PDB file of C-alpha atoms (C1' of nucleotides) in Angstrom:
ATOM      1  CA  UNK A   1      19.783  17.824   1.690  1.00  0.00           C
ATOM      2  CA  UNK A   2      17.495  18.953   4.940  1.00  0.00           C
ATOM      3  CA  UNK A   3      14.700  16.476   5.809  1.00  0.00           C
ATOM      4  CA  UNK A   4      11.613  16.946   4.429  1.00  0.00           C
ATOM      5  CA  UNK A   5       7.910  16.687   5.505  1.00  0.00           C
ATOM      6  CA  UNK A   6       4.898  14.727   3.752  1.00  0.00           C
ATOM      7  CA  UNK A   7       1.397  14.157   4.613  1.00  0.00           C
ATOM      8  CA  UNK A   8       0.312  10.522   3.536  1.00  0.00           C
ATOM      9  CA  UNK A   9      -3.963  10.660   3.594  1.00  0.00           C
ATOM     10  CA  UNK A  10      -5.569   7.343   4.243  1.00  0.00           C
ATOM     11  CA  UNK A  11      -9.181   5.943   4.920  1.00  0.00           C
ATOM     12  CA  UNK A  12      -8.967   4.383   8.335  1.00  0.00           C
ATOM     13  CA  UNK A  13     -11.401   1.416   7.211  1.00  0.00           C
ATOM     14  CA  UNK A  14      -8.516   0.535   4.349  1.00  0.00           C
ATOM     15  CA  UNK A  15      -5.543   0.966   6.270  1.00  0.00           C
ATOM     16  CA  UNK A  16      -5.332   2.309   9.977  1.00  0.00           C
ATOM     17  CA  UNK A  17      -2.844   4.463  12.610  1.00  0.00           C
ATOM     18  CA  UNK A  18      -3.238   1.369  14.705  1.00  0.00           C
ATOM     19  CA  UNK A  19      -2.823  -1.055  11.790  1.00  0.00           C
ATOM     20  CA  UNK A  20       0.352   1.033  11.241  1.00  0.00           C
ATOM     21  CA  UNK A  21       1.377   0.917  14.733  1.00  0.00           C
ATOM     22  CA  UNK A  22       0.531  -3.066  14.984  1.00  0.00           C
ATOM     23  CA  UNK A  23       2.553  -3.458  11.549  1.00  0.00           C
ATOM     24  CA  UNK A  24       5.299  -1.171  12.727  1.00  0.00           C
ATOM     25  CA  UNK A  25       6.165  -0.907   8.721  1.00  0.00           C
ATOM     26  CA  UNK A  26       3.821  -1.595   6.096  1.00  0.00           C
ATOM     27  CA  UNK A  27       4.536  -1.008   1.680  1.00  0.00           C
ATOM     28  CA  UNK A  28       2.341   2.674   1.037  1.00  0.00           C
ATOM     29  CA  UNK A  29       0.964   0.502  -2.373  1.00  0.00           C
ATOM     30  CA  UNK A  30      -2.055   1.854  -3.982  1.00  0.00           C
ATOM     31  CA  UNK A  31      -1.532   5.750  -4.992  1.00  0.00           C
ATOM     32  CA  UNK A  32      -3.117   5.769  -8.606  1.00  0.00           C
ATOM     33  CA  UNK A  33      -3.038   9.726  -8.926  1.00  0.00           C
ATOM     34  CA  UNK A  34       0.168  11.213 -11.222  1.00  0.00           C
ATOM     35  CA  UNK A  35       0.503  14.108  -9.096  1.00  0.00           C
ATOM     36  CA  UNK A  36       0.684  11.732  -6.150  1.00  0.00           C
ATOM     37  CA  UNK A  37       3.286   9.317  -7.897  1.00  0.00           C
ATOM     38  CA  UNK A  38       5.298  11.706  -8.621  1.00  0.00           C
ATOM     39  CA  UNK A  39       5.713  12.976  -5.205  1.00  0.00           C
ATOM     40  CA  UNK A  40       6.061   9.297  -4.452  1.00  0.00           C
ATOM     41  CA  UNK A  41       8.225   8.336  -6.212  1.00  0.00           C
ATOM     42  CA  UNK A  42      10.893  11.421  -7.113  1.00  0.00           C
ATOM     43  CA  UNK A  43      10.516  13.875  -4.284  1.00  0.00           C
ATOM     44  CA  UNK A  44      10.719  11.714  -0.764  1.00  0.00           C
ATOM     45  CA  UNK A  45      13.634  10.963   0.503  1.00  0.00           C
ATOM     46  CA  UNK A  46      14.671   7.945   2.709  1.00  0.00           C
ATOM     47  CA  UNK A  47      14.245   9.303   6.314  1.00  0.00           C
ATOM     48  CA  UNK A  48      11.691  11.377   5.539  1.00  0.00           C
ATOM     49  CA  UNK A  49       8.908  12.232   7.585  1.00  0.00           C
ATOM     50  CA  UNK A  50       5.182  12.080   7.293  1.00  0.00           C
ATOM     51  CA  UNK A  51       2.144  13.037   8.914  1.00  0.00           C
ATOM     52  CA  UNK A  52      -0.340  10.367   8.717  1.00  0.00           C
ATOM     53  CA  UNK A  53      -4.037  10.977   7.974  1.00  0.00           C
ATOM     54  CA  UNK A  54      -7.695   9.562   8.173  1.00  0.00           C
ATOM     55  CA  UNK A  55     -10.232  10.923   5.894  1.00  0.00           C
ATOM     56  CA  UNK A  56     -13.790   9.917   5.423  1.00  0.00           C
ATOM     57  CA  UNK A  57     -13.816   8.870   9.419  1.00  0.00           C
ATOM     58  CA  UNK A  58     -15.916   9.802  12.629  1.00  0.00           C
ATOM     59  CA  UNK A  59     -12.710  12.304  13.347  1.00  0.00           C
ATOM     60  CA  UNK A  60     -11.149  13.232  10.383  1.00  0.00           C
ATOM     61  CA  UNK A  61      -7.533  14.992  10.589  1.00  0.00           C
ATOM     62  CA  UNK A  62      -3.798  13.897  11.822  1.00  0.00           C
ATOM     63  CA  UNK A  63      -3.607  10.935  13.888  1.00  0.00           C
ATOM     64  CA  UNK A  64      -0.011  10.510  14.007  1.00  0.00           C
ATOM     65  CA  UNK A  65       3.084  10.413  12.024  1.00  0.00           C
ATOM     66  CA  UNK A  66       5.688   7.774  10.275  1.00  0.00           C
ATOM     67  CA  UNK A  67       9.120   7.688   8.090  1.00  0.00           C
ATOM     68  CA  UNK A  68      10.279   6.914   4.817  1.00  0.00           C
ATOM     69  CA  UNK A  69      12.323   4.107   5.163  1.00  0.00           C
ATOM     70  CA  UNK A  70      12.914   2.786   1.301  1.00  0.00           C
ATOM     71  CA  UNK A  71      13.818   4.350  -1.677  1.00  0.00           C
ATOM     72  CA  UNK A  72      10.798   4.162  -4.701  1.00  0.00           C
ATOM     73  CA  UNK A  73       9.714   0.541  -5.632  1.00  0.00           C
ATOM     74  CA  UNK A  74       7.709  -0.078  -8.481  1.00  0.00           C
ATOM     75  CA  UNK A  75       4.050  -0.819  -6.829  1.00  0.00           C
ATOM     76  CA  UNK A  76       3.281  -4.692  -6.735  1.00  0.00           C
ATOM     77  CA  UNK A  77      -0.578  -3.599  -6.329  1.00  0.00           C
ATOM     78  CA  UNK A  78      -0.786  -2.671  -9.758  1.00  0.00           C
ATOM     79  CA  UNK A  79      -0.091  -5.714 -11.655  1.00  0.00           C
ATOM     80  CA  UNK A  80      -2.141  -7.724  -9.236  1.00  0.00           C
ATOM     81  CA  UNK A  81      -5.132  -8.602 -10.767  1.00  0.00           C
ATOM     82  CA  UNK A  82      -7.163  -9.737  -7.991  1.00  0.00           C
ATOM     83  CA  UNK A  83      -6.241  -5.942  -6.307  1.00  0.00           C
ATOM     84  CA  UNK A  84      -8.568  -3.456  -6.530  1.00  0.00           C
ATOM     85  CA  UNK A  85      -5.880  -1.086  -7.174  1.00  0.00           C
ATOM     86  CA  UNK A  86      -5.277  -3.215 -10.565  1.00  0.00           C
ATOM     87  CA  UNK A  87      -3.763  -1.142 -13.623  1.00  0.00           C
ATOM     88  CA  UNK A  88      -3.359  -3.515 -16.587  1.00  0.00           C
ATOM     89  CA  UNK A  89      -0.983  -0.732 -18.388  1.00  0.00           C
ATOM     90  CA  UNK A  90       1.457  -1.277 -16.042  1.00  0.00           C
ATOM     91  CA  UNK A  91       3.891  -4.267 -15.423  1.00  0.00           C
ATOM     92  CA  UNK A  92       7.099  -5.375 -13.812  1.00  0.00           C
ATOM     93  CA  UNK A  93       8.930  -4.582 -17.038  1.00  0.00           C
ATOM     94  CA  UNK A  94       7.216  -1.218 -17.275  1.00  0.00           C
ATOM     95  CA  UNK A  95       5.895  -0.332 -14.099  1.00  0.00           C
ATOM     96  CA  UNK A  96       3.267   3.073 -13.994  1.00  0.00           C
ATOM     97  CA  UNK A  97       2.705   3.459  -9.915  1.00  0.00           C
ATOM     98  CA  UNK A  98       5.464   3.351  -7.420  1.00  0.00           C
ATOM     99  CA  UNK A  99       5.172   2.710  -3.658  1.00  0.00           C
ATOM    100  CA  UNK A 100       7.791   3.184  -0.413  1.00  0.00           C
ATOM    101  CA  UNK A 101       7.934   1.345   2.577  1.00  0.00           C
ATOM    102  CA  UNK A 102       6.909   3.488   5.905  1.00  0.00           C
ATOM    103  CA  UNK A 103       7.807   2.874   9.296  1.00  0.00           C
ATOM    104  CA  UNK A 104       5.420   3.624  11.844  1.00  0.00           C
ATOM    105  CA  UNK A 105       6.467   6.545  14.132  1.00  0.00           C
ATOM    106  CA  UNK A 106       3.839   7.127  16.996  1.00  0.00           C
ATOM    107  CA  UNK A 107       0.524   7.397  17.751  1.00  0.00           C
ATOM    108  CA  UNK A 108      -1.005  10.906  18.657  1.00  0.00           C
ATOM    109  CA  UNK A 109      -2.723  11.015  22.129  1.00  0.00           C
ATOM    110  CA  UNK A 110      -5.619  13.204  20.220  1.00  0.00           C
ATOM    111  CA  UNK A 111      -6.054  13.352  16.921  1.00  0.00           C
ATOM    112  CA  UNK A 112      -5.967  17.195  15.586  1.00  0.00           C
ATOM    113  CA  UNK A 113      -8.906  17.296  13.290  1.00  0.00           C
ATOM    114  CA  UNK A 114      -9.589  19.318   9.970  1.00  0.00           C
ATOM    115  CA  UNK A 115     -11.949  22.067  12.242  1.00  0.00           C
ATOM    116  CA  UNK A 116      -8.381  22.324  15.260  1.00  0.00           C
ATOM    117  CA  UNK A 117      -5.523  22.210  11.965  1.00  0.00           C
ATOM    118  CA  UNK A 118      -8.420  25.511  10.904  1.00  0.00           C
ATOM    119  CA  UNK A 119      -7.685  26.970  14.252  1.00  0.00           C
ATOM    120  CA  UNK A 120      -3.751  26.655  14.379  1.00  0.00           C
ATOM    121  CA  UNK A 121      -2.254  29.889  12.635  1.00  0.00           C
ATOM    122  CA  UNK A 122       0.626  29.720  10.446  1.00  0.00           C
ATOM    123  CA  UNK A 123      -1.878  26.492   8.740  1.00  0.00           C
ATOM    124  CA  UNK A 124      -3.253  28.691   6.215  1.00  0.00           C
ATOM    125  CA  UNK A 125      -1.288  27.483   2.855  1.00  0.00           C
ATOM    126  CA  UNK A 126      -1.300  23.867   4.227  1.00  0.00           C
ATOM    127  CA  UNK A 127      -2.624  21.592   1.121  1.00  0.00           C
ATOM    128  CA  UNK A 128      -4.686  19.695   3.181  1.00  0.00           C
ATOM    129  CA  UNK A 129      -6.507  22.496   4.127  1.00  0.00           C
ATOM    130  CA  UNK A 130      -7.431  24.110   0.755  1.00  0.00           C
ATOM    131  CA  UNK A 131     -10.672  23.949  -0.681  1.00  0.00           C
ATOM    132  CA  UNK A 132     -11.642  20.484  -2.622  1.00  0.00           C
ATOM    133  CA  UNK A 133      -7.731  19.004  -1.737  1.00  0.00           C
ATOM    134  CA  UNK A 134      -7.628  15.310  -3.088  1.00  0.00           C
ATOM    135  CA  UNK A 135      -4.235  14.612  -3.363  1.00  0.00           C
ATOM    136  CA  UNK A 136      -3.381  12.130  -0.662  1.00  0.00           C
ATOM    137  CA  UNK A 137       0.468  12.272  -0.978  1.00  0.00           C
ATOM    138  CA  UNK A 138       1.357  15.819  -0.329  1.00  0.00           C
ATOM    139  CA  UNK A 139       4.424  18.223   1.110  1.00  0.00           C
ATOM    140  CA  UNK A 140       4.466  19.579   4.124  1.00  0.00           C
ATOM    141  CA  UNK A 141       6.540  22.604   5.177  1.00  0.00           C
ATOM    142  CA  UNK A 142       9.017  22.115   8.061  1.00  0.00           C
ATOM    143  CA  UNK A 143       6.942  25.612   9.962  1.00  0.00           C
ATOM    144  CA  UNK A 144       3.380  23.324   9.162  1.00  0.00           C
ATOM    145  CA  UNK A 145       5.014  20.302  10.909  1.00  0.00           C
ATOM    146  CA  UNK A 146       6.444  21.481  13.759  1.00  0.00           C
ATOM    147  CA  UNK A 147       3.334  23.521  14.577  1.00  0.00           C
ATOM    148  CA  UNK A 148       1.426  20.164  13.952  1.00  0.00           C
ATOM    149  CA  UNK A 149       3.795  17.900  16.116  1.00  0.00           C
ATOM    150  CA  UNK A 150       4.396  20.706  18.732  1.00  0.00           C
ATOM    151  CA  UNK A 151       0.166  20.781  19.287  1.00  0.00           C
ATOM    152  CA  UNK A 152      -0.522  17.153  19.796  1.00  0.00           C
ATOM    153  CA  UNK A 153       2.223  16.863  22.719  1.00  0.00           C
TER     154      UNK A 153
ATOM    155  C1'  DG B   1     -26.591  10.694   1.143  1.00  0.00           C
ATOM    156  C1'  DC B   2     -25.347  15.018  -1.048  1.00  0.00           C
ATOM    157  C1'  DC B   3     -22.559  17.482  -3.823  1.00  0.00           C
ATOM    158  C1'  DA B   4     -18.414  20.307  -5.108  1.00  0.00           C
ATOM    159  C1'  DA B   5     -14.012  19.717  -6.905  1.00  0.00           C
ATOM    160  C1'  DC B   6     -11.082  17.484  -9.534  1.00  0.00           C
ATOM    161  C1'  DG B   7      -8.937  13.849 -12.817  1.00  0.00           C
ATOM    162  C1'  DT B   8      -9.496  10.937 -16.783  1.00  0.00           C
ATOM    163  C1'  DT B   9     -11.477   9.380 -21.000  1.00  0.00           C
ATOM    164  C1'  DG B  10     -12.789   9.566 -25.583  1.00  0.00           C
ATOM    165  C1'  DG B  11     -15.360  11.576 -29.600  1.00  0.00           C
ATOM    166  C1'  DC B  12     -14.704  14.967 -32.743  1.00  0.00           C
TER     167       DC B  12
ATOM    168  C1'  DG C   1      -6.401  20.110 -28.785  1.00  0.00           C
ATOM    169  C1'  DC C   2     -11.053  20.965 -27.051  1.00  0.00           C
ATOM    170  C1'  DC C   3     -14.454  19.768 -24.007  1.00  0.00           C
ATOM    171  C1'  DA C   4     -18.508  17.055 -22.422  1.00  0.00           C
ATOM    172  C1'  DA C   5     -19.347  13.043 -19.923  1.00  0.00           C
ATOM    173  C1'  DC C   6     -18.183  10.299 -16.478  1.00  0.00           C
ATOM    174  C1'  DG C   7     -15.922   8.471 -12.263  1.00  0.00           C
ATOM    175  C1'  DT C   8     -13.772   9.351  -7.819  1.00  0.00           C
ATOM    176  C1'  DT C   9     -12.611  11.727  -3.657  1.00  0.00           C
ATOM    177  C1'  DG C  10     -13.802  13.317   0.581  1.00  0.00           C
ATOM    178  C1'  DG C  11     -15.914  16.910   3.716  1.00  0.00           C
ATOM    179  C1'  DC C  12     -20.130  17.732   5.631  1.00  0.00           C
TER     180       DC C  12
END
DNA sequence: GCCAACGTTGGC
DNA sequence: GCCAACGTTGGC
């Protein structure tokens, strides 16, 4: 099956492009949202690729991108009780959330914020960009990515 | 800090 | 199964 394209949305005070870049791989632990999990866990492939995200920053919008380098593991997070990701329904024997490991891919030179992904056409549809969007694992079409990777060269 | 949008919870 | 109340997300 063709690769496919995911946008993975995190709050730079939590978990940083340049934490990513200084990990080169970290575990994506944490996604507490079905919709999310299921993407997660059943849809990505290994050697996927994802655009990676900062909301609630000073520039909020693609700062760079990464790649699915596991298959689905159950979420260690979520049985953690000192986590504040903690979910006491789930356990090792019956885990709820699932995480994947991500390798870090580069770095963008600019970040392409919400108001310059606006101004790119053929962005329309993008998840992202729709009105109240929460979900912070979503797909990506192969036309949104290479628009996205082709603008921050 | 505000608030709209959305998800989850729980009473009935 | 409905839906009000509540909590969270996240742009602005």
């Amino acid at each position: 099956m063709a690769k496919q394209y995911w946008l993975l949305k995190t709050e730079p005070t939590a978990y940083s492009i340049d934490d990513m870049k200084r990990d080169g791989k970290t575990q994506w632990t944490g996604v507490r949202n079905y919709q999310a999990r299921n993407t997660l866990r059943d849809l990505m492939k290994k050697g996927d690729l994802a655009l990676f995200y900062h909301s609630s920053s000073d520039v909020t919008g693609i700062v760079g991108t990464c790649e699915i380098t596991s298959d689905a593991l159950p979420d260690p997070t979520a049985w953690d009780s000192k986590d504040s990701h903690y979910d006491a329904k789930s356990s090792p024997a019956n885990p709820i959330w699932y995480c994947r490991e991500v390798k870090f891919k580069q770095k963008f030179k600019q970040p392409i914020s919400l108001s310059d992904l606006r101004n790119i056409k053929g962005l329309e549809k993008m998840v992202v960009l729709q009105k109240g969007s929460r979900l912070s694992v979503q797909p990506v079409t192969e036309k949104e990515w290479e628009l996205i990777t082709k603008q921050a060269k």
